[in-house]
Amino acid sequence: SYGPAEYYKCIKTQMNQLGSSQKPDMSKLTSEQRNAIESNCGWKNNSYGPAEYYKCIKTQMNQFGYKGN
């Protein structure tokens, strides 16, 4: 057990990493593309938090030729 100090340190780190980023708009992707991205990136949200998850989505979208915003 790490206690509350480590918990709040983790939250602060995640918030700093997230900054002003938002989940990229995947509405222009096909359902197959969205499913592929979720399959490749979904675990990052649970393991590393939303900042890494969004970065993964943007990278995958770029591979499909879309620019994530």
Short mmCIF file of N, CA and C in Angstrom, two decimals:
data_model
loop_
_atom_site.label_atom_id
_atom_site.label_comp_id
_atom_site.label_asym_id
_atom_site.label_seq_id
_atom_site.Cartn_x
_atom_site.Cartn_y
_atom_site.Cartn_z
N SER A 1 0.84 -1.19 0.00
CA SER A 1 0.00 0.00 0.00
C SER A 1 0.88 1.25 0.00
N TYR A 2 0.54 2.19 -0.85
CA TYR A 2 1.35 3.40 -0.99
C TYR A 2 0.82 4.58 -0.20
N GLY A 3 -0.44 4.61 0.12
CA GLY A 3 -1.00 5.68 0.91
C GLY A 3 -1.43 6.88 0.11
N PRO A 4 -2.05 7.85 0.80
CA PRO A 4 -2.63 9.00 0.12
C PRO A 4 -1.61 9.90 -0.58
N ALA A 5 -0.42 10.02 -0.04
CA ALA A 5 0.58 10.91 -0.66
C ALA A 5 0.92 10.42 -2.06
N GLU A 6 1.13 9.13 -2.22
CA GLU A 6 1.44 8.58 -3.54
C GLU A 6 0.25 8.70 -4.49
N TYR A 7 -0.94 8.51 -3.94
CA TYR A 7 -2.17 8.63 -4.74
C TYR A 7 -2.28 10.04 -5.32
N TYR A 8 -2.11 11.05 -4.48
CA TYR A 8 -2.24 12.43 -4.95
C TYR A 8 -1.10 12.82 -5.88
N LYS A 9 0.06 12.26 -5.64
CA LYS A 9 1.18 12.50 -6.55
C LYS A 9 0.87 11.93 -7.92
N CYS A 10 0.27 10.75 -7.95
CA CYS A 10 -0.12 10.12 -9.21
C CYS A 10 -1.17 10.97 -9.94
N ILE A 11 -2.16 11.44 -9.21
CA ILE A 11 -3.20 12.27 -9.81
C ILE A 11 -2.59 13.54 -10.40
N LYS A 12 -1.71 14.17 -9.67
CA LYS A 12 -1.08 15.40 -10.15
C LYS A 12 -0.26 15.12 -11.43
N THR A 13 0.46 14.02 -11.44
CA THR A 13 1.24 13.66 -12.62
C THR A 13 0.34 13.44 -13.82
N GLN A 14 -0.76 12.70 -13.61
CA GLN A 14 -1.69 12.44 -14.71
C GLN A 14 -2.32 13.73 -15.23
N MET A 15 -2.69 14.61 -14.33
CA MET A 15 -3.31 15.88 -14.75
C MET A 15 -2.31 16.73 -15.52
N ASN A 16 -1.06 16.74 -15.09
CA ASN A 16 -0.04 17.50 -15.80
C ASN A 16 0.20 16.94 -17.19
N GLN A 17 0.21 15.61 -17.31
CA GLN A 17 0.41 14.98 -18.60
C GLN A 17 -0.77 15.24 -19.52
N LEU A 18 -1.96 15.21 -18.96
CA LEU A 18 -3.16 15.42 -19.76
C LEU A 18 -3.23 16.85 -20.28
N GLY A 19 -2.89 17.79 -19.41
CA GLY A 19 -2.89 19.19 -19.80
C GLY A 19 -4.22 19.58 -20.41
N SER A 20 -4.19 20.15 -21.58
CA SER A 20 -5.41 20.58 -22.24
C SER A 20 -5.82 19.61 -23.35
N SER A 21 -5.16 18.45 -23.39
CA SER A 21 -5.50 17.52 -24.48
C SER A 21 -6.89 16.92 -24.28
N GLN A 22 -7.50 16.62 -25.38
CA GLN A 22 -8.83 16.02 -25.39
C GLN A 22 -8.77 14.78 -26.25
N LYS A 23 -9.73 13.90 -26.04
CA LYS A 23 -9.79 12.70 -26.87
C LYS A 23 -9.97 13.12 -28.32
N PRO A 24 -9.14 12.59 -29.20
CA PRO A 24 -9.26 12.95 -30.61
C PRO A 24 -10.63 12.57 -31.18
N ASP A 25 -11.08 13.34 -32.13
CA ASP A 25 -12.35 13.10 -32.81
C ASP A 25 -12.17 11.95 -33.80
N MET A 26 -12.79 10.84 -33.50
CA MET A 26 -12.67 9.67 -34.37
C MET A 26 -13.91 9.47 -35.23
N SER A 27 -14.76 10.49 -35.33
CA SER A 27 -16.04 10.36 -36.03
C SER A 27 -15.88 10.11 -37.54
N LYS A 28 -14.76 10.51 -38.13
CA LYS A 28 -14.56 10.32 -39.56
C LYS A 28 -13.99 8.95 -39.91
N LEU A 29 -13.62 8.19 -38.87
CA LEU A 29 -13.08 6.86 -39.09
C LEU A 29 -14.21 5.86 -39.30
N THR A 30 -13.89 4.80 -39.99
CA THR A 30 -14.86 3.72 -40.13
C THR A 30 -14.95 2.97 -38.80
N SER A 31 -15.99 2.20 -38.64
CA SER A 31 -16.12 1.42 -37.40
C SER A 31 -14.97 0.41 -37.28
N GLU A 32 -14.50 -0.12 -38.40
CA GLU A 32 -13.36 -1.04 -38.37
C GLU A 32 -12.10 -0.34 -37.88
N GLN A 33 -11.89 0.89 -38.36
CA GLN A 33 -10.72 1.66 -37.92
C GLN A 33 -10.81 1.98 -36.44
N ARG A 34 -12.00 2.41 -35.99
CA ARG A 34 -12.18 2.72 -34.56
C ARG A 34 -11.93 1.49 -33.70
N ASN A 35 -12.46 0.35 -34.13
CA ASN A 35 -12.25 -0.89 -33.38
C ASN A 35 -10.78 -1.27 -33.33
N ALA A 36 -10.08 -1.09 -34.45
CA ALA A 36 -8.65 -1.40 -34.48
C ALA A 36 -7.88 -0.49 -33.52
N ILE A 37 -8.22 0.79 -33.52
CA ILE A 37 -7.55 1.74 -32.62
C ILE A 37 -7.83 1.38 -31.17
N GLU A 38 -9.09 1.10 -30.84
CA GLU A 38 -9.42 0.72 -29.45
C GLU A 38 -8.70 -0.56 -29.05
N SER A 39 -8.59 -1.49 -29.99
CA SER A 39 -7.89 -2.74 -29.71
C SER A 39 -6.42 -2.49 -29.40
N ASN A 40 -5.82 -1.54 -30.14
CA ASN A 40 -4.40 -1.24 -29.95
C ASN A 40 -4.13 -0.30 -28.78
N CYS A 41 -5.08 0.58 -28.47
CA CYS A 41 -4.80 1.64 -27.49
C CYS A 41 -5.59 1.54 -26.18
N GLY A 42 -6.67 0.79 -26.17
CA GLY A 42 -7.55 0.78 -25.01
C GLY A 42 -6.86 0.46 -23.70
N TRP A 43 -5.91 -0.46 -23.73
CA TRP A 43 -5.22 -0.85 -22.50
C TRP A 43 -4.39 0.29 -21.91
N LYS A 44 -3.96 1.22 -22.75
CA LYS A 44 -3.14 2.33 -22.25
C LYS A 44 -3.92 3.23 -21.30
N ASN A 45 -5.22 3.35 -21.52
CA ASN A 45 -6.04 4.19 -20.64
C ASN A 45 -6.00 3.64 -19.22
N ASN A 46 -6.14 2.34 -19.07
CA ASN A 46 -6.13 1.73 -17.75
C ASN A 46 -4.74 1.65 -17.15
N SER A 47 -3.74 1.44 -17.98
CA SER A 47 -2.38 1.26 -17.48
C SER A 47 -1.62 2.56 -17.27
N TYR A 48 -1.83 3.53 -18.16
CA TYR A 48 -1.03 4.75 -18.13
C TYR A 48 -1.83 6.04 -18.02
N GLY A 49 -3.14 5.94 -18.17
CA GLY A 49 -3.98 7.13 -18.05
C GLY A 49 -4.35 7.73 -19.39
N PRO A 50 -5.22 8.74 -19.35
CA PRO A 50 -5.77 9.31 -20.58
C PRO A 50 -4.75 9.99 -21.48
N ALA A 51 -3.73 10.60 -20.94
CA ALA A 51 -2.76 11.31 -21.79
C ALA A 51 -2.08 10.33 -22.76
N GLU A 52 -1.62 9.21 -22.25
CA GLU A 52 -0.98 8.21 -23.11
C GLU A 52 -1.98 7.56 -24.06
N TYR A 53 -3.19 7.37 -23.57
CA TYR A 53 -4.27 6.81 -24.39
C TYR A 53 -4.55 7.72 -25.59
N TYR A 54 -4.71 9.02 -25.34
CA TYR A 54 -4.98 9.97 -26.42
C TYR A 54 -3.81 10.04 -27.40
N LYS A 55 -2.60 9.98 -26.88
CA LYS A 55 -1.42 10.01 -27.74
C LYS A 55 -1.41 8.78 -28.66
N CYS A 56 -1.76 7.63 -28.11
CA CYS A 56 -1.84 6.41 -28.90
C CYS A 56 -2.90 6.54 -29.99
N ILE A 57 -4.06 7.07 -29.63
CA ILE A 57 -5.13 7.25 -30.61
C ILE A 57 -4.66 8.16 -31.74
N LYS A 58 -4.02 9.26 -31.40
CA LYS A 58 -3.53 10.20 -32.42
C LYS A 58 -2.52 9.52 -33.35
N THR A 59 -1.63 8.73 -32.77
CA THR A 59 -0.64 8.01 -33.58
C THR A 59 -1.32 7.05 -34.54
N GLN A 60 -2.29 6.29 -34.04
CA GLN A 60 -3.01 5.35 -34.88
C GLN A 60 -3.80 6.07 -35.97
N MET A 61 -4.43 7.18 -35.62
CA MET A 61 -5.19 7.94 -36.61
C MET A 61 -4.28 8.47 -37.71
N ASN A 62 -3.09 8.91 -37.33
CA ASN A 62 -2.13 9.39 -38.32
C ASN A 62 -1.75 8.26 -39.29
N GLN A 63 -1.67 7.04 -38.78
CA GLN A 63 -1.35 5.89 -39.64
C GLN A 63 -2.47 5.63 -40.64
N PHE A 64 -3.71 5.96 -40.26
CA PHE A 64 -4.84 5.83 -41.18
C PHE A 64 -4.98 7.06 -42.08
N GLY A 65 -4.14 8.06 -41.89
CA GLY A 65 -4.19 9.25 -42.72
C GLY A 65 -5.06 10.37 -42.19
N TYR A 66 -5.47 10.28 -40.92
CA TYR A 66 -6.27 11.32 -40.29
C TYR A 66 -5.45 12.05 -39.24
N LYS A 67 -5.70 13.31 -39.10
CA LYS A 67 -5.04 14.09 -38.07
C LYS A 67 -5.99 14.21 -36.88
N GLY A 68 -5.57 13.71 -35.73
CA GLY A 68 -6.39 13.83 -34.52
C GLY A 68 -6.33 15.24 -33.99
N ASN A 69 -7.45 15.73 -33.48
CA ASN A 69 -7.45 17.08 -32.92
C ASN A 69 -7.71 17.02 -31.45
#
